[in-house]
Short mmCIF file of C-alpha atoms and ligand atoms in Angstrom, two decimals:
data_model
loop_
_atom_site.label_atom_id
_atom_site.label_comp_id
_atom_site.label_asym_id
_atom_site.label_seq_id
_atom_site.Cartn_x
_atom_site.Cartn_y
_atom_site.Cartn_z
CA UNK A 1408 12.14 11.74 -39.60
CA UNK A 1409 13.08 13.51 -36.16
CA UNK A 1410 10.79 13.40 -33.14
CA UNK A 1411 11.37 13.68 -29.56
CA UNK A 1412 12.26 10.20 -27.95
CA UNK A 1413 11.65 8.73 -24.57
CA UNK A 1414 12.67 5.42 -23.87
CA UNK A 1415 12.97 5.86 -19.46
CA UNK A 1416 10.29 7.21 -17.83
CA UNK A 1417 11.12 10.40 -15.43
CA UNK A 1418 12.96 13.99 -15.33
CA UNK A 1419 12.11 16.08 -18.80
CA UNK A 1420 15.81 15.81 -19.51
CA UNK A 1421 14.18 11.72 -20.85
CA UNK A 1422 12.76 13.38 -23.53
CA UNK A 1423 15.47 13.50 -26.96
CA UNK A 1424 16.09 14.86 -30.15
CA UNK A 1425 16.51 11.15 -32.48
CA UNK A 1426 15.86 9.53 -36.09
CA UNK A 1427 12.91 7.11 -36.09
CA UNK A 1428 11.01 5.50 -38.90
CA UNK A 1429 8.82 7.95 -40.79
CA UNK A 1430 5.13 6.28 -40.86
CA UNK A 1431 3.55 5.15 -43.80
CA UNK A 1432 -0.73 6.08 -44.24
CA UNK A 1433 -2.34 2.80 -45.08
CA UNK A 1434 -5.60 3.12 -47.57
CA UNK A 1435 -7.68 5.13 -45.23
CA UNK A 1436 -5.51 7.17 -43.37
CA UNK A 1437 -3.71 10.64 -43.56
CA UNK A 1438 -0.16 11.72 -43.35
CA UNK A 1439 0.44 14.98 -42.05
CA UNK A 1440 3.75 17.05 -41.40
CA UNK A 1441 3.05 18.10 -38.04
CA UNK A 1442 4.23 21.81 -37.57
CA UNK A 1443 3.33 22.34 -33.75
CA UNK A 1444 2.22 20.33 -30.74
CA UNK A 1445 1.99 21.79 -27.10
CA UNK A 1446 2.72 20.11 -23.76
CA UNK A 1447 -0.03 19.57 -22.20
CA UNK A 1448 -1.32 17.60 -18.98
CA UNK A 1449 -0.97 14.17 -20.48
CA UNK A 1450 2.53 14.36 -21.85
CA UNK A 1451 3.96 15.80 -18.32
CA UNK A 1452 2.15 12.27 -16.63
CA UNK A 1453 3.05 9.75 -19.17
CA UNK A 1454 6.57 11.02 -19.05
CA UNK A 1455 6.80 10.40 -15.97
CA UNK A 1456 4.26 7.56 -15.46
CA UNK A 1457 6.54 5.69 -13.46
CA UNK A 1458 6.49 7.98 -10.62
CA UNK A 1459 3.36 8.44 -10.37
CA UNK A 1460 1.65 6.14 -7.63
CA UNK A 1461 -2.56 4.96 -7.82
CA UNK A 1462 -2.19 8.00 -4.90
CA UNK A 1463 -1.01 10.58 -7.02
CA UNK A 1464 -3.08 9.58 -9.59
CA UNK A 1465 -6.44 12.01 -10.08
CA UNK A 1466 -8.43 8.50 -10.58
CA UNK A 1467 -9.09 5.32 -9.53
CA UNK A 1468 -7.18 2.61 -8.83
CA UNK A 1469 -9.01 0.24 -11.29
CA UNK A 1470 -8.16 3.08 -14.34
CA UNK A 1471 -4.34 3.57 -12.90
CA UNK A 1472 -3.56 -0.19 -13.52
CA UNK A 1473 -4.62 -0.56 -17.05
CA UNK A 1474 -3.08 3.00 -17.93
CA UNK A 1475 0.30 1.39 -16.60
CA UNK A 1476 0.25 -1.72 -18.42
CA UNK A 1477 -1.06 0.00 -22.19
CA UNK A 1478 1.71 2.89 -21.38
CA UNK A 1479 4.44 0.30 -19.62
CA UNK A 1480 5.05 -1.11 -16.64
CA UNK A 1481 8.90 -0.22 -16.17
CA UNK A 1482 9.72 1.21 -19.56
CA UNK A 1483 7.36 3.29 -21.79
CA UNK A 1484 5.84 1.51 -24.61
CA UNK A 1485 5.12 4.48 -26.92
CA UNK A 1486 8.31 6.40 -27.09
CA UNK A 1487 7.08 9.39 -28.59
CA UNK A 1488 4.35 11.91 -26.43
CA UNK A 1489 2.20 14.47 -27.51
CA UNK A 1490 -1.61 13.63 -28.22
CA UNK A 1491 -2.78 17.16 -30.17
CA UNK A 1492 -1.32 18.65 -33.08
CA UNK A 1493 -1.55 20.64 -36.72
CA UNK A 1494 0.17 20.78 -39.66
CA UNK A 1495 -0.48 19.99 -43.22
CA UNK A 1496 -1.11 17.09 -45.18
CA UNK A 1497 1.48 15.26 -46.58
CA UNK A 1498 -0.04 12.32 -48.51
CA UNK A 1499 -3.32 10.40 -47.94
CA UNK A 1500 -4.16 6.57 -48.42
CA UNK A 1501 -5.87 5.35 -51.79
CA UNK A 1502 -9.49 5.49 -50.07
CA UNK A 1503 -9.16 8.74 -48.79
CA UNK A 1504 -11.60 11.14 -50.10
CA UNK A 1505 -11.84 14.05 -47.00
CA UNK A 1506 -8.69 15.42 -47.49
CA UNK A 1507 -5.97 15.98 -49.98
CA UNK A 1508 -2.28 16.84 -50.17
CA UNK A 1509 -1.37 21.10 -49.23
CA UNK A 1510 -5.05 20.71 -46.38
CA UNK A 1511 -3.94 22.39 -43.33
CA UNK A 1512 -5.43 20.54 -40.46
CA UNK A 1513 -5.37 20.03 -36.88
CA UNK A 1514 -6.11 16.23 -35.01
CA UNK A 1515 -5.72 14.97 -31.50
CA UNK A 1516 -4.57 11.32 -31.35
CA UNK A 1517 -5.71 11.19 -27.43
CA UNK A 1518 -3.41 8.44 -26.04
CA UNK A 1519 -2.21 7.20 -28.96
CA UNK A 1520 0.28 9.85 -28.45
CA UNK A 1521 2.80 10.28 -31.31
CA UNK A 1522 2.78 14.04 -32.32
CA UNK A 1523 6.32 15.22 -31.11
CA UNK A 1524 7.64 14.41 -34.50
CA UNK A 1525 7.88 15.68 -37.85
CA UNK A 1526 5.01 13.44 -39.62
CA UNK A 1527 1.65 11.38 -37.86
CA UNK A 1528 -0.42 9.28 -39.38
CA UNK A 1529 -4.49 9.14 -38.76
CA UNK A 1530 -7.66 7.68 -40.18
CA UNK A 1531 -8.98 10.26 -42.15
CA UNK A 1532 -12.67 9.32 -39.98
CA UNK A 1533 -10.58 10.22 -36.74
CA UNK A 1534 -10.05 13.30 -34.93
CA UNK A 1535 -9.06 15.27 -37.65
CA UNK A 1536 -10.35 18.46 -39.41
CA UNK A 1537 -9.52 21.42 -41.36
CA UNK A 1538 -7.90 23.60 -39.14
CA UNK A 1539 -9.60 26.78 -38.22
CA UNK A 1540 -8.43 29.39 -41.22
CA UNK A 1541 -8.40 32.05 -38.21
CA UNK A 1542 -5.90 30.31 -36.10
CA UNK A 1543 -1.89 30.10 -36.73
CA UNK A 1544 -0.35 25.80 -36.19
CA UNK A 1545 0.71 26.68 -32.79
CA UNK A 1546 -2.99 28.07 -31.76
CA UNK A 1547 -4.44 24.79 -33.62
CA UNK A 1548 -2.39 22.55 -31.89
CA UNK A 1549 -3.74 23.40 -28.73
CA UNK A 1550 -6.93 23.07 -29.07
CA UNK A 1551 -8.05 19.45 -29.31
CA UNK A 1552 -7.50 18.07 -25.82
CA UNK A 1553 -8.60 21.00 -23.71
CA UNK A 1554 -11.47 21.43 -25.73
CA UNK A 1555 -12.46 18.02 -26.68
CA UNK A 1556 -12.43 17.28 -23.27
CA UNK A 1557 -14.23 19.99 -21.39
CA UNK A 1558 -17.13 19.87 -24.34
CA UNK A 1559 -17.86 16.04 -23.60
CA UNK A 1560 -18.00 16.23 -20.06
CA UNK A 1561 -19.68 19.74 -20.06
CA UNK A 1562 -22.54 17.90 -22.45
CA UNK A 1563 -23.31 15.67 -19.71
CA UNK A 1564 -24.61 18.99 -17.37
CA UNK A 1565 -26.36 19.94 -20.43
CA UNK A 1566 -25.93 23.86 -19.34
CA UNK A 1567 -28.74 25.83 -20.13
CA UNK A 1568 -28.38 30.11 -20.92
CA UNK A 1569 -28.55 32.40 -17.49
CA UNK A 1570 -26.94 29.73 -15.42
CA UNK A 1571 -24.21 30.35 -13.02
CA UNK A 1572 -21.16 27.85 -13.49
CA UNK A 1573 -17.83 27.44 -11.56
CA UNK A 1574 -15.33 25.92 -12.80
CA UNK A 1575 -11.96 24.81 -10.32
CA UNK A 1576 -8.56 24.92 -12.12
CA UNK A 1577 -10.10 27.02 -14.82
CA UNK A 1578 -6.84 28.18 -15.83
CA UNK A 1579 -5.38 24.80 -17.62
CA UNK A 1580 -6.23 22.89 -20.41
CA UNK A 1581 -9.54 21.84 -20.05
CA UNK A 1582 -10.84 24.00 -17.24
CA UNK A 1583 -9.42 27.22 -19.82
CA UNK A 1584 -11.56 25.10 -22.09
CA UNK A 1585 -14.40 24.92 -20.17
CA UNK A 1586 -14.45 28.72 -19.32
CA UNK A 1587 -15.05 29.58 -23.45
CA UNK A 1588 -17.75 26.54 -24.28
CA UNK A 1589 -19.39 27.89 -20.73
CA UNK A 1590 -19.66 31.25 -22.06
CA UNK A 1591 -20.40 29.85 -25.47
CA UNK A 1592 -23.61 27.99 -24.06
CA UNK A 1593 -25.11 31.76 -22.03
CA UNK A 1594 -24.02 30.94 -18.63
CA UNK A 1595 -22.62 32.80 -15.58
CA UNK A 1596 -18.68 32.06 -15.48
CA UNK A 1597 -16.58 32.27 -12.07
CA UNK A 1598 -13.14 30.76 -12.76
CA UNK A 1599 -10.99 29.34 -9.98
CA UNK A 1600 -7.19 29.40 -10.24
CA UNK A 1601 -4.21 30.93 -8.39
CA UNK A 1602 -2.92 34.60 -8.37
CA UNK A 1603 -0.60 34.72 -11.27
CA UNK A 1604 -3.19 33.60 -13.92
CA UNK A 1605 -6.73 35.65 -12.69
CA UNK A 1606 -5.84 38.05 -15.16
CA UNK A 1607 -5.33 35.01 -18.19
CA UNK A 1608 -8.93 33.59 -17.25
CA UNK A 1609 -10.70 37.23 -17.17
CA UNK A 1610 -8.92 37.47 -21.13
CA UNK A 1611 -10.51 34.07 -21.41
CA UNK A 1612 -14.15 35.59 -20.61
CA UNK A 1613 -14.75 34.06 -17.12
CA UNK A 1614 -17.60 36.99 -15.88
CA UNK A 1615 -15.84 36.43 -12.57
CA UNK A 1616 -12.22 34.80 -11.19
CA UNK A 1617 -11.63 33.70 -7.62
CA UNK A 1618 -8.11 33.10 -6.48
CA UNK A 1619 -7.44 30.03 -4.58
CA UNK A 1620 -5.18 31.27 -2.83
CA UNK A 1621 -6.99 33.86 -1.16
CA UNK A 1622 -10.88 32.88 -1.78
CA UNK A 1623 -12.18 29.73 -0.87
CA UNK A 1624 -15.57 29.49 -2.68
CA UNK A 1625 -17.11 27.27 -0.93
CA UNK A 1626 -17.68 29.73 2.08
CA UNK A 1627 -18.57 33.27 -0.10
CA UNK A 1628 -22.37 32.51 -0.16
CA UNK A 1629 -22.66 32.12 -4.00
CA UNK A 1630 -24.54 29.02 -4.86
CA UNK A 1631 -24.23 27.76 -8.26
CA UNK A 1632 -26.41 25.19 -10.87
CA UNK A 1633 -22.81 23.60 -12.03
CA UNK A 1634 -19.78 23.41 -9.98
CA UNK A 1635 -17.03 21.73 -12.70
CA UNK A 1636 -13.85 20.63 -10.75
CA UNK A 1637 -11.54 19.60 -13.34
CA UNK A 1638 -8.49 18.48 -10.50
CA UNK A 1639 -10.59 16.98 -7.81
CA UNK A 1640 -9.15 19.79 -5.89
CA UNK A 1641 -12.24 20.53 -3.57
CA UNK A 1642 -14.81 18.16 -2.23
CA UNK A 1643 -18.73 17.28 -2.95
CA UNK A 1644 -19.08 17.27 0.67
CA UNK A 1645 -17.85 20.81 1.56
CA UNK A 1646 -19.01 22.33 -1.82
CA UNK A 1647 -22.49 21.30 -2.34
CA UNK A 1648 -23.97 23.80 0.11
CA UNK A 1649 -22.63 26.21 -2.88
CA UNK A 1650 -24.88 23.92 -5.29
CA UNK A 1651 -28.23 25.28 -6.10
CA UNK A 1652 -31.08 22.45 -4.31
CA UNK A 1653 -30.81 20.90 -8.33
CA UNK A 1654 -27.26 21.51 -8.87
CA UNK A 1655 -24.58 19.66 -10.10
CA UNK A 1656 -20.93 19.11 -9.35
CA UNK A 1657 -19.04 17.71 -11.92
CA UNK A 1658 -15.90 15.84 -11.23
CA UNK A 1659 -12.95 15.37 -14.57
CA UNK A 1660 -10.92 13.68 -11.67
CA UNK A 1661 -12.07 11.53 -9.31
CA UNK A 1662 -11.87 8.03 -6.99
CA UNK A 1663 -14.02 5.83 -6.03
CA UNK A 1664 -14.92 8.41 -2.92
CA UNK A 1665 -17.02 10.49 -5.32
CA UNK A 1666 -18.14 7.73 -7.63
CA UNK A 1667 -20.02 6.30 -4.38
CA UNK A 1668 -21.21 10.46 -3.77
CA UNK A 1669 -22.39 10.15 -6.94
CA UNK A 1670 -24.42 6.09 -6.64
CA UNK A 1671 -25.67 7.88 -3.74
CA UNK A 1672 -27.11 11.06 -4.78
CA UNK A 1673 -28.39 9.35 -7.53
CA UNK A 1674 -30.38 7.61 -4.71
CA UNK A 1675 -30.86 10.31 -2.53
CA UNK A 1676 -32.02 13.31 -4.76
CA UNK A 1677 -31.01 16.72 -4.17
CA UNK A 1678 -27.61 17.79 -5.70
CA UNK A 1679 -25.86 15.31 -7.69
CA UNK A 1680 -22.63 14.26 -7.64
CA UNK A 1681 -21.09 13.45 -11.06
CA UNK A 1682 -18.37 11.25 -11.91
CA UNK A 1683 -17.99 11.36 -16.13
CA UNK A 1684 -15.16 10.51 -18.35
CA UNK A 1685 -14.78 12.27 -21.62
CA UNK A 1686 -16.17 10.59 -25.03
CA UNK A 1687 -14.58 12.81 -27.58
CA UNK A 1688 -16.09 12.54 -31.74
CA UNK A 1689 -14.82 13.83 -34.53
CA UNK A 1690 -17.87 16.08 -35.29
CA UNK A 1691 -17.09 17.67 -32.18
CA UNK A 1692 -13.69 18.81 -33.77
CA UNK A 1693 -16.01 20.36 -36.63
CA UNK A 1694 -17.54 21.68 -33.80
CA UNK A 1695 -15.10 23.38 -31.80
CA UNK A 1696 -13.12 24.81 -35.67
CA UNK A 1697 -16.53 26.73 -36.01
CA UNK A 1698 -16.72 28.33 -32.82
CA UNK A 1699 -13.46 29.47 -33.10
CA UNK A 1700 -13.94 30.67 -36.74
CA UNK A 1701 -17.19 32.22 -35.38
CA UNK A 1702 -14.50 34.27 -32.66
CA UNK A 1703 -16.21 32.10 -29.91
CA UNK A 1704 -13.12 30.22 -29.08
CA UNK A 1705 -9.51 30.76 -28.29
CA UNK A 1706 -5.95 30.09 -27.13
CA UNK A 1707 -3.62 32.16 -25.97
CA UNK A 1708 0.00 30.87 -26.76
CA UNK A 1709 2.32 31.61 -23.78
CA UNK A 1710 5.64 30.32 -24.68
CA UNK A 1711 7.54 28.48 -28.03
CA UNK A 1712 10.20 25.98 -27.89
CA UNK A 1713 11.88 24.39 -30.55
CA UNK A 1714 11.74 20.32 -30.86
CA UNK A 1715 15.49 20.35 -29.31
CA UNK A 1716 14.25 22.02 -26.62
CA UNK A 1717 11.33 19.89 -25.44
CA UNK A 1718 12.83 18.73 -22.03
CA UNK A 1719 13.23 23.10 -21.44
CA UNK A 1720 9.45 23.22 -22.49
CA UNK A 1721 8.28 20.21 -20.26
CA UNK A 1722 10.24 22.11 -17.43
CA UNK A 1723 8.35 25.21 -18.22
CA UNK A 1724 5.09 23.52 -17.98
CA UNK A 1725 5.74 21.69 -15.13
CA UNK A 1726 6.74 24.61 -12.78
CA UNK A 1727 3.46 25.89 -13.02
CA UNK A 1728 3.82 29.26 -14.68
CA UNK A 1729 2.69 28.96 -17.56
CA UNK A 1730 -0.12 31.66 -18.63
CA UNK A 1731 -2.02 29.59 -21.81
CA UNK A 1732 -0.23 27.06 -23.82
CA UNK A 1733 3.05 25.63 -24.31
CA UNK A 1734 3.93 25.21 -27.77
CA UNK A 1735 6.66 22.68 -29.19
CA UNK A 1736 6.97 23.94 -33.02
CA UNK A 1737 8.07 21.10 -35.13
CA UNK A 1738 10.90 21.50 -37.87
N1 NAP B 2047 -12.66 12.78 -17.03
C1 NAP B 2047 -11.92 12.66 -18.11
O1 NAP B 2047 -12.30 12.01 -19.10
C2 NAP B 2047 -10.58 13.33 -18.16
C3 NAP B 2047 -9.94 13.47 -19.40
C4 NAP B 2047 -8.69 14.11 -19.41
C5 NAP B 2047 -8.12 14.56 -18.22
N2 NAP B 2047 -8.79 14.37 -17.05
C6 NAP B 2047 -8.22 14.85 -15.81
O2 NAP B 2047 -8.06 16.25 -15.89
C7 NAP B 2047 -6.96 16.62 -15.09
C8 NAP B 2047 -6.04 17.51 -15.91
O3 NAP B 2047 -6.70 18.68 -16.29
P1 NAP B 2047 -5.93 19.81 -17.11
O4 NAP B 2047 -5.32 19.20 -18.30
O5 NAP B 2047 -6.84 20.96 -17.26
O6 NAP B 2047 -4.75 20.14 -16.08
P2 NAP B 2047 -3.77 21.39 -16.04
O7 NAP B 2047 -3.63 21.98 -17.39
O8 NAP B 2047 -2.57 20.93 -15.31
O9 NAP B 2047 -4.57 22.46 -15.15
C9 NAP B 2047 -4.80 22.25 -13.78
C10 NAP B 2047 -5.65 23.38 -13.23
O10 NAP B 2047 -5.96 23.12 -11.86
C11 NAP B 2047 -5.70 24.31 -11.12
N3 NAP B 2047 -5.40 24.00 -9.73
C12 NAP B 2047 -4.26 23.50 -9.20
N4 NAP B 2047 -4.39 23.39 -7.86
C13 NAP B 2047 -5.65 23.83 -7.55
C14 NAP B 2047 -6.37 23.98 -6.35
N5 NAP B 2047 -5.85 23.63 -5.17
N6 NAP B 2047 -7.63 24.46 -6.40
C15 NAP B 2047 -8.18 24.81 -7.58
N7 NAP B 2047 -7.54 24.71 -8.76
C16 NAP B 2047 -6.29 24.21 -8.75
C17 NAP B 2047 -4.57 24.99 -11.85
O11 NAP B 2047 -4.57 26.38 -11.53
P3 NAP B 2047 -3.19 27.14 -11.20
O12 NAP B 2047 -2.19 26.66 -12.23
O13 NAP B 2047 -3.54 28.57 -11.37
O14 NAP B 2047 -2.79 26.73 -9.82
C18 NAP B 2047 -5.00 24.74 -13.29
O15 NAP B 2047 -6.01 25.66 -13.67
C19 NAP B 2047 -6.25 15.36 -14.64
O16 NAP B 2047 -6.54 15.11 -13.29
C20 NAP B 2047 -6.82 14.30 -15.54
O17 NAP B 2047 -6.86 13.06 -14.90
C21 NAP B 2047 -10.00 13.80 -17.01
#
């Protein structure tokens, strides 16, 4: 089968068009002919994990390390990105008994990685589902991460109707994410992001958008019960005057500055500080396909490459223009 090969980590112009070994379900898994899978956060690092030092990394030291040695220390160890997907299913094991041959579906394989190429193989009790009958494969395929990800860590706030949320960098995968589920759950919305995508998080359904650029929210007097910062971009110490006395701030990325913010508001009371990394389930894929079959959920596809074109599509992404999702349609 073709997928798109890395075997050096750095530039997008790593990333090739080659034959490998189509893979083989064993009893209880599912092979599916992947038809699109976007670029998203993940591949753009782990292509070019290399380069990127404990410093540059949004976490902390003790997670870069591990992350280096299960991607690879000089080399990468997984040759083939992309951890989201859909297509349709191929072939399942002998013990299969969710799915069947002709099911269109849509998975996430987190940092397994493995879905730039024309077939994947998963358990058919992983994060897989029917994919939502509402959505084309390139909408599908890039759901699972952003979503995934911004509904486990958004559970741990447990956000309650009428309450006012902002959420920093709330125009990329999960913070674009976060914006719907927010909405979804009755709250208040102000995204954060820069000029060129406002308009791309007001289609998303944020109530209100401050640009970064121009706006620093920490100094317009709003005060807020959640304050979700997927980057790490702004601080607990400048920002929690814009917490409400029980609010929250909510850290995706952080080091071990804001894990000891959090220890010590834990301690301290008054607004908390929270560190949380995402615990993704398959039911939450079930989840997610019926609020978007409900018209509660969305993506908004900004450009389409072709599998030859991956290191064009990784450029794309990486220059930071992208309005939505960049989609990688395979074969
Ligand atoms: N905790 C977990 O379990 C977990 C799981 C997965 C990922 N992560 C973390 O999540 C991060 C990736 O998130 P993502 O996939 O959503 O990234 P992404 O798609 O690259 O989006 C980044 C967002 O941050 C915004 N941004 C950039 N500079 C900013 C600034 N100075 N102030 C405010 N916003 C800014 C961007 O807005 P503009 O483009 O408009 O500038 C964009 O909305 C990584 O740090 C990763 O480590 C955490």
């Amino acid at each position: 089968m073709k997928a798109i090969v890395y075997t050096e980590y750095g530039s997008p112009d790593v990333l090739h068009l080659a034959e490998v070994a189509k893979p083989a379900p064993k009893d209880n898994e599912v092979l599916i002919r992947v038809h699109a899978t976007p670029v998203n956060f993940g591949d753009l690092m782990a292509r070019n994990f290399k380069n990127v030092t404990p410093r540059k990394f949004n976490m902390p030291i003790f997670f870069w390390l591990p992350s280096r040695m299960a991607f690879g220390w000089r080399k990468p160890k997984k040759n083939v990105l992309g951890s989201e997907f859909a297509g349709v299913v191929a072939a399942v094991g002998a013990q299969v008994t969710r799915f069947k041959p002709g099911d269109e579906v849509f998975g996430y394989r987190g940092a397994n990685m493995g879905a730039y190429a024309e077939y994947v193989c998963l358990p058919e009790n992983g994060m897989l589902a029917l994919k939502p009958a509402n959505m084309t494969f390139e909408e599908a395929a890039a759901v699972p991460y952003g979503a995934l990800t911004a509904l486990s860590l958004l559970k741990k706030v447990n956000l309650q109707p009428g309450q006012k949320v902002l959420i920093n960098g709330a125009s990329g995968g999960i913070g674009a994410a976060a914006v719907q589920l927010a909405k979804h759950y009755g709250a208040e919305v102000t995204g954060v992001c820069s000029t060129p995508r406002v308009g791309f998080v007001k289609a998303l359904g944020a109530d209100k958008v401050i640009d970064y650029t121009q706006e620093d929210f920490t100094r317009n007097g709003e005060s807020y019960d959640v304050i979700f910062d997927i980057l790490g971009k702004s601080s607990f110490g400048r920002g929690k005057k814009s917490l409400k006395p029980k609010g929250v701030y909510l850290f995706a990325s952080f080091k071990v500055k804001q894990l000891a913010q959090m220890l010590w508001t834990k301690i301290a009371g008054g607004p908390k500080a929270i560190c949380a990394l995402s615990s993704e389930k398959p039911e939450d894929l079930a989840y997610i396909k019926g609020l978007i079959e409900a018209g509660q959920y969305k993506v908004i596809v900004d450009k389409r490459y072709r599998m030859e074109q991956a290191a064009e599509a990784h450029r794309y992404a990486e220059a930071r223009q992208k309005y939505g999702s960049v989609i990688i349609a395979v074969g």
